XYZ file of C-alpha atoms in Angstrom:
496
model
C 0.018 -0.091 -0.033
C 1.190 3.518 -0.613
C 0.688 5.612 2.613
C 0.347 8.864 0.896
C -2.991 7.865 -0.990
C -6.209 8.967 0.465
C -7.625 6.566 2.939
C -10.783 5.695 0.709
C -8.655 4.914 -2.114
C -6.377 2.149 -0.354
C -7.614 -1.381 0.222
C -8.100 -0.843 3.858
C -10.245 2.171 3.239
C -12.546 0.480 0.743
C -13.090 -2.330 3.199
C -13.757 0.223 5.876
C -16.410 2.173 3.950
C -18.042 -1.001 2.816
C -18.549 -2.133 6.475
C -19.057 1.420 8.015
C -20.967 3.249 5.294
C -21.509 7.203 5.932
C -19.440 6.940 8.972
C -16.073 8.947 9.147
C -13.020 6.809 9.485
C -10.966 6.698 12.935
C -7.987 8.955 13.213
C -4.945 6.849 12.487
C -3.673 4.860 15.439
C -6.643 6.029 17.631
C -9.639 3.436 18.465
C -13.036 3.970 17.476
C -16.171 2.162 18.158
C -18.344 1.310 14.835
C -21.338 -0.735 13.837
C -20.275 -3.060 10.948
C -22.976 -3.677 8.409
C -23.360 -6.128 5.527
C -21.586 -4.443 2.518
C -24.225 -2.260 0.729
C -27.097 -3.398 2.800
C -26.944 -0.932 5.755
C -30.459 0.325 7.051
C -31.738 1.592 10.254
C -33.584 -1.515 11.198
C -30.675 -3.382 12.271
C -31.395 -6.403 10.258
C -28.250 -6.371 8.429
C -25.866 -5.485 11.163
C -22.873 -7.831 11.665
C -21.438 -6.281 14.937
C -22.989 -3.427 16.660
C -19.949 -2.491 18.848
C -16.839 -3.379 17.140
C -13.530 -1.672 17.820
C -11.804 -0.346 14.789
C -8.183 0.851 14.338
C -6.282 2.207 11.346
C -2.369 1.896 10.996
C -0.954 3.716 8.027
C 2.292 2.303 6.745
C 5.298 1.995 6.710
C 5.447 2.047 10.505
C 3.344 -1.061 10.911
C 4.238 -4.676 11.630
C 4.047 -5.705 7.921
C 5.228 -2.064 6.647
C 1.609 -1.587 4.955
C -1.337 -0.092 5.722
C -3.178 -2.262 8.428
C -6.972 -2.169 9.485
C -7.813 -3.854 12.704
C -11.368 -5.042 13.549
C -11.679 -6.108 17.194
C -15.292 -7.934 17.096
C -17.664 -9.216 19.913
C -19.048 -12.669 20.029
C -18.152 -15.997 19.421
C -17.154 -17.929 16.132
C -20.414 -17.074 14.480
C -19.714 -13.314 14.783
C -16.210 -13.770 13.436
C -17.505 -16.005 10.528
C -20.061 -13.346 9.668
C -17.396 -10.252 9.839
C -14.865 -12.365 7.610
C -17.708 -13.081 5.163
C -18.629 -9.294 5.074
C -15.090 -8.267 4.453
C -14.773 -10.483 1.382
C -17.866 -8.771 -0.277
C -16.645 -5.410 0.318
C -16.036 -3.497 -2.931
C -12.379 -3.503 -3.978
C -9.998 -3.012 -6.908
C -8.472 -6.344 -6.266
C -9.596 -9.649 -4.880
C -9.725 -9.947 -1.066
C -8.380 -13.337 0.243
C -7.307 -15.036 3.462
C -3.672 -14.549 4.381
C -1.462 -17.637 3.525
C 0.449 -19.236 6.499
C 3.248 -16.872 7.548
C 2.283 -14.205 4.976
C 2.188 -11.412 7.208
C 5.581 -12.300 8.685
C 6.798 -12.647 4.963
C 5.460 -9.257 4.266
C 7.183 -7.735 7.340
C 10.560 -9.103 6.024
C 10.005 -8.122 2.469
C 9.308 -4.535 3.402
C 12.288 -4.371 5.765
C 10.585 -4.524 9.149
C 12.067 -7.831 10.275
C 15.198 -9.540 9.325
C 15.504 -13.343 9.059
C 17.334 -13.465 12.616
C 14.210 -11.848 14.125
C 11.826 -13.996 12.261
C 13.608 -17.081 13.659
C 13.318 -15.718 17.164
C 9.572 -15.073 16.510
C 9.043 -18.535 15.520
C 10.986 -19.577 18.890
C 8.777 -17.282 20.843
C 5.514 -19.035 19.309
C 7.057 -22.494 20.099
C 8.350 -21.569 23.530
C 7.280 -24.085 26.327
C 9.451 -23.078 29.233
C 10.294 -19.550 30.818
C 13.901 -19.731 29.798
C 12.952 -20.630 26.306
C 10.758 -17.666 26.085
C 13.519 -15.344 27.450
C 16.139 -16.468 24.900
C 13.595 -15.927 22.106
C 12.577 -12.320 23.226
C 16.426 -11.574 23.466
C 16.805 -12.762 19.843
C 13.877 -10.654 18.476
C 15.459 -7.317 19.679
C 17.089 -6.828 16.326
C 20.582 -6.611 17.921
C 21.770 -9.740 16.100
C 20.871 -8.532 12.627
C 22.420 -5.146 13.156
C 25.647 -6.860 14.424
C 25.792 -9.042 11.354
C 25.112 -6.021 9.143
C 27.759 -4.296 10.940
C 30.308 -7.050 10.249
C 29.287 -7.185 6.713
C 29.798 -3.668 6.083
C 33.361 -3.838 7.518
C 34.123 -6.676 5.263
C 32.769 -4.874 2.269
C 34.877 -1.925 3.205
C 38.073 -4.056 3.475
C 37.123 -5.750 0.202
C 36.512 -2.463 -1.572
C 40.069 -1.220 -0.567
C 41.712 -4.340 -2.070
C 39.323 -4.263 -5.261
C 40.529 -0.860 -5.647
C 44.212 -1.739 -5.278
C 43.508 -4.651 -7.874
C 41.816 -2.641 -10.520
C 43.102 0.981 -10.306
C 46.823 0.634 -9.025
C 48.167 1.648 -12.266
C 45.901 4.851 -12.634
C 46.030 6.145 -9.062
C 48.477 6.710 -6.364
C 47.868 4.458 -3.163
C 49.871 5.466 -0.098
C 49.706 1.910 1.296
C 51.436 -1.293 -0.242
C 49.556 -4.516 -0.753
C 51.071 -5.825 2.436
C 50.225 -2.946 4.506
C 46.580 -3.093 3.219
C 46.297 -6.689 3.903
C 47.779 -6.034 7.472
C 45.015 -3.536 8.196
C 42.306 -5.613 6.893
C 43.701 -8.577 8.985
C 43.307 -6.665 12.295
C 39.629 -5.975 11.312
C 39.250 -9.767 10.462
C 40.674 -10.913 13.649
C 38.107 -8.652 15.732
C 35.383 -10.387 13.789
C 36.763 -13.841 14.206
C 36.712 -13.219 18.114
C 33.121 -11.958 17.931
C 31.932 -15.051 15.864
C 33.457 -17.256 18.514
C 31.303 -15.462 21.169
C 28.293 -15.854 18.907
C 28.859 -19.555 18.541
C 29.264 -19.975 22.272
C 25.974 -18.216 22.654
C 24.366 -20.600 20.053
C 25.678 -23.693 22.040
C 24.037 -22.551 25.066
C 20.772 -21.359 23.550
C 20.515 -24.799 21.964
C 20.419 -26.298 25.280
C 17.513 -24.080 26.210
C 15.564 -24.825 22.842
C 16.148 -28.468 22.592
C 16.259 -29.342 26.204
C 19.184 -30.379 28.619
C 19.950 -33.971 28.211
C 20.146 -35.883 31.544
C 21.268 -39.621 31.829
C 20.812 -41.696 35.051
C 23.590 -44.268 35.486
C 24.479 -46.834 37.844
C 24.583 -50.531 38.782
C 21.489 -52.565 38.657
C 18.862 -52.114 41.428
C 20.502 -48.945 42.527
C 17.095 -47.016 42.166
C 17.601 -45.162 38.885
C 13.833 -45.828 37.766
C 12.536 -44.917 41.226
C 14.373 -41.696 41.112
C 13.301 -40.826 37.627
C 9.760 -41.461 38.562
C 10.208 -39.210 41.654
C 11.573 -36.380 39.687
C 9.227 -36.679 36.875
C 6.168 -37.173 39.000
C 4.739 -40.083 37.307
C 5.688 -43.797 36.625
C 7.776 -43.341 33.508
C 9.903 -46.413 34.212
C 9.065 -49.763 35.732
C 10.331 -50.219 39.159
C 11.247 -53.661 40.416
C 13.834 -55.013 42.917
C 14.899 -57.629 40.220
C 18.208 -56.533 38.804
C 18.238 -55.776 34.944
C 14.442 -54.574 34.710
C 15.461 -51.659 32.581
C 16.836 -53.096 29.459
C 16.475 -50.233 27.060
C 16.565 -46.426 27.511
C 13.352 -44.863 28.896
C 12.994 -40.997 28.422
C 10.814 -38.371 29.734
C 10.654 -34.604 29.381
C 9.695 -32.097 32.037
C 10.228 -28.365 33.016
C 12.509 -27.802 35.938
C 12.627 -24.375 37.188
C 11.928 -22.975 33.636
C 14.378 -25.369 31.951
C 13.286 -28.080 29.515
C 14.863 -31.380 30.523
C 15.074 -34.584 28.934
C 15.721 -37.527 31.455
C 16.955 -40.913 30.310
C 16.844 -43.865 32.556
C 19.394 -46.361 31.365
C 19.970 -50.151 31.918
C 22.114 -50.892 34.859
C 25.802 -51.153 34.314
C 27.655 -54.137 35.398
C 31.256 -54.716 34.672
C 34.350 -56.361 36.195
C 34.844 -53.310 38.464
C 31.359 -53.365 39.762
C 32.079 -53.038 43.456
C 30.893 -52.512 46.897
C 33.049 -50.972 49.541
C 34.603 -53.876 51.533
C 33.208 -56.393 48.790
C 34.107 -57.157 45.218
C 31.709 -58.946 42.907
C 34.112 -60.757 40.633
C 31.282 -62.804 39.088
C 29.038 -59.746 38.033
C 30.265 -59.608 34.416
C 30.107 -63.415 33.886
C 26.368 -63.510 34.300
C 25.624 -60.697 31.854
C 23.533 -61.913 28.849
C 23.482 -60.629 25.223
C 20.344 -58.318 25.698
C 21.787 -56.895 29.100
C 25.097 -56.305 27.170
C 23.277 -54.235 24.465
C 21.358 -52.168 27.128
C 24.751 -51.269 28.862
C 26.215 -50.378 25.439
C 23.312 -47.898 24.922
C 23.624 -46.530 28.450
C 27.117 -45.685 27.884
C 26.461 -44.079 24.615
C 23.522 -42.144 26.261
C 25.936 -40.691 28.786
C 28.477 -39.678 26.114
C 25.558 -37.642 24.401
C 24.383 -36.138 27.744
C 24.862 -32.618 29.144
C 24.365 -33.789 32.738
C 24.969 -37.308 34.263
C 23.617 -38.422 37.590
C 25.609 -41.463 38.838
C 23.764 -43.579 41.405
C 25.319 -45.686 43.915
C 23.228 -47.278 46.780
C 23.368 -48.447 50.322
C 23.001 -52.284 50.578
C 23.098 -54.767 53.313
C 25.780 -57.405 53.496
C 25.339 -61.101 54.354
C 27.170 -60.455 57.801
C 24.341 -57.848 58.690
C 26.649 -54.809 57.986
C 26.004 -52.131 55.157
C 28.124 -51.158 52.213
C 27.968 -48.724 49.311
C 27.406 -50.342 45.954
C 28.824 -48.869 42.850
C 30.357 -49.272 39.443
C 34.047 -47.817 39.060
C 33.752 -47.569 35.262
C 30.506 -45.649 35.331
C 31.954 -43.120 37.752
C 35.093 -42.722 35.495
C 32.834 -42.077 32.394
C 30.646 -39.608 34.233
C 33.649 -37.681 35.312
C 34.310 -36.486 31.838
C 30.689 -34.958 31.337
C 29.991 -31.245 31.419
C 28.104 -31.662 34.764
C 28.139 -34.666 36.856
C 26.315 -35.350 40.179
C 26.950 -38.487 42.298
C 23.968 -39.562 44.468
C 23.926 -42.307 47.093
C 20.375 -43.898 47.344
C 18.645 -46.125 50.021
C 20.171 -44.065 52.848
C 16.886 -44.820 54.949
C 18.038 -48.241 55.720
C 20.991 -46.933 57.910
C 21.258 -44.658 60.885
C 22.601 -41.180 60.070
C 25.884 -41.915 62.109
C 26.615 -45.125 59.932
C 25.668 -43.238 56.849
C 28.204 -40.614 57.512
C 30.900 -43.094 58.010
C 30.031 -44.904 54.851
C 30.064 -41.576 52.906
C 33.266 -40.539 54.035
C 34.807 -44.007 53.185
C 33.246 -43.809 49.744
C 34.967 -40.308 49.171
C 38.260 -41.197 50.436
C 38.585 -44.678 48.964
C 36.781 -44.172 45.594
C 35.845 -40.528 44.549
C 39.256 -39.175 45.602
C 41.157 -41.387 43.082
C 38.921 -40.164 40.071
C 39.793 -37.102 38.234
C 36.797 -34.550 38.067
C 35.077 -36.159 41.101
C 37.669 -35.903 43.969
C 36.219 -32.757 45.455
C 32.713 -33.714 44.941
C 30.199 -34.159 47.970
C 27.797 -37.144 47.215
C 24.208 -36.293 47.628
C 22.213 -38.707 49.919
C 18.778 -39.732 48.941
C 16.095 -42.117 49.492
C 13.219 -42.658 46.920
C 11.443 -44.728 49.433
C 11.250 -41.909 51.936
C 10.574 -39.163 49.566
C 7.120 -37.898 50.130
C 5.089 -34.611 50.680
C 7.086 -31.223 51.074
C 9.432 -32.211 53.848
C 11.982 -33.612 51.213
C 12.882 -36.580 53.682
C 14.388 -38.419 50.787
C 16.472 -35.422 49.604
C 14.869 -35.441 46.116
C 13.832 -31.739 46.310
C 17.650 -30.833 47.164
C 18.755 -32.975 44.159
C 16.318 -30.929 41.920
C 17.599 -27.693 43.248
C 21.248 -28.726 42.480
C 20.276 -29.785 39.027
C 18.668 -26.426 38.498
C 21.910 -24.837 39.519
C 23.873 -26.896 37.027
C 21.593 -25.946 34.372
C 22.149 -22.287 35.154
C 25.826 -22.777 34.755
C 25.458 -24.526 31.416
C 23.400 -21.767 29.836
C 24.236 -18.550 31.632
C 26.094 -15.743 29.843
C 27.198 -12.357 31.079
C 24.660 -9.524 31.104
C 26.311 -7.816 28.210
C 26.207 -10.949 26.183
C 22.652 -12.002 26.960
C 21.285 -11.326 23.372
C 23.601 -14.121 22.133
C 21.067 -16.370 23.486
C 19.105 -15.653 20.458
C 21.851 -17.220 18.133
C 20.037 -20.133 16.259
C 21.618 -23.346 15.045
C 21.281 -22.062 11.421
C 22.962 -18.812 12.199
C 25.672 -20.804 13.922
C 26.475 -22.897 10.998
C 26.493 -19.951 8.631
C 28.857 -18.280 11.273
C 31.045 -21.222 10.982
C 31.169 -20.917 7.194
C 31.973 -17.323 7.586
C 34.670 -18.234 9.987
C 36.280 -20.637 7.512
C 36.339 -18.119 4.924
C 37.798 -15.526 7.092
C 40.507 -18.236 8.346
C 41.350 -18.600 4.516
C 41.750 -14.889 4.203
C 43.986 -14.751 7.260
C 46.265 -17.538 5.841
C 46.520 -15.771 2.571
C 47.361 -12.375 4.092
C 49.825 -13.744 6.323
C 51.913 -14.890 3.414
C 53.343 -11.412 3.479
C 55.161 -12.342 6.726
C 57.053 -14.756 4.858
C 58.759 -15.261 1.429
C 55.551 -16.064 -0.353
C 53.685 -13.217 -1.944
C 50.114 -12.801 -0.950
C 47.402 -13.297 -3.766
C 45.240 -10.076 -3.133
C 42.656 -11.343 -5.602
C 42.229 -14.732 -3.880
C 42.112 -12.781 -0.531
C 39.488 -10.410 -1.757
C 37.384 -13.373 -2.870
C 37.658 -14.972 0.704
C 36.176 -11.668 2.090
C 33.406 -11.773 -0.514
C 32.306 -15.464 0.554
C 32.663 -14.502 4.314
C 30.392 -11.554 3.615
C 27.933 -13.768 1.555
C 27.441 -16.040 4.704
C 26.531 -12.942 6.971
C 24.031 -11.768 4.405
C 22.221 -15.082 4.389
C 21.930 -14.901 8.147
C 19.849 -11.542 7.792
C 18.570 -12.019 4.334
C 19.532 -8.528 3.586
C 21.124 -8.124 0.175
C 23.942 -10.237 -1.391
C 27.320 -9.312 0.078
C 29.856 -7.545 -2.149
C 27.878 -7.236 -5.242
C 29.514 -4.895 -7.684
C 27.582 -1.674 -7.049
C 28.281 -1.896 -3.374
C 32.066 -2.444 -3.993
C 32.191 0.493 -6.421
C 30.430 2.654 -4.129
C 33.094 2.030 -1.355
C 35.960 2.585 -3.830
C 34.672 5.883 -5.195
C 33.453 7.135 -1.821
C 37.255 6.699 -0.591
């Protein structure tokens, strides 16, 4: 729509006068109450009234959500009223056909009219799909437009550097240049190093925002019958896993998703792991591995792979009674060593309700000094003591609430960024992939430019091409233009 045209000549004006004949239109951006009639059938009897108290607003472009003129009708009533108004709108006199908007058409028009860039549109999609509080916050930060402006700024800088190099290539015989090719490449190299550093930060933001979007993956590991399924059911709040005293009940991976303190999480209850190093303090079960069947072996293999793919690992040990009437802590050493290499690892000791607090403290101290102290990454960790059997109500008798709070803290450490970098949580996987490609081309430029430090002569034509390809990747992120086309490059050259 053209904003300078009289209101009655634009599409929205024709629709308004069709629904509200003989009634002055509302002032732009001011709400007015109007009676909506069937187009061409208005009378005083009210038989042809569609809505007697509709709220009407007119927004002239280009300062609208789509950049075009917008007429909003806020009607009263149920689906029948809405259907009647939409039917009346389509019968209004118009120079073109009035139709329903296609899926995403308003957003597409916003992009084509320069109101939104592709980065903002991706964040808008994330906002609509957000299920947790932290997903919503990340999407809002990405919708601010800061990311698009940053990428456009990088692209302009690369265009400037490329323009200077192209000028040297094309006009060196006709013009006098104060800088040699080596000096010029050195100046552009400094600019490129700054952009490469910023790209690294943006990729870090993408990694953390992906955890918020896709969910933080948590694996429950431990020997058979340690209580992994019971713990998962306690945290999830439903019977996601089958609980049985029989060892090896869980043969495959059972997964469940939930919201913990605003973080989307995906819990995986894995098969109990038994190996030749499955031990108990004061007792070694040397026959454990010999009784493992083929199905259980496959379950253990999948459990280990799930652990490697997880962001957080909870390793379960358990207090068990011995034949002599004493108690020990049952654990699997290889599982502890595997978990120690995870981004975040928690060690929990289950079934603490079967011993006295004094005995439990001695067992835990012995476990820390005899086992955890010898494993890199776990030597300073304090095991959490829980009891899935005792967990009930709000008293947290089993320590499950404390475990959940510590999990939430670990989620925060995995996804947090400094205050001045919060907008980087809006970086999507698509943007990160394009940034990686841009980074690769800038790295190629750096390699070519640094030949001036050696006996090799840098190829400035090839260097300029690397900058062009890097700029193209940045333009693909925002959808604004094609980086380094001839007109822009010449504009930079002649401006200088």
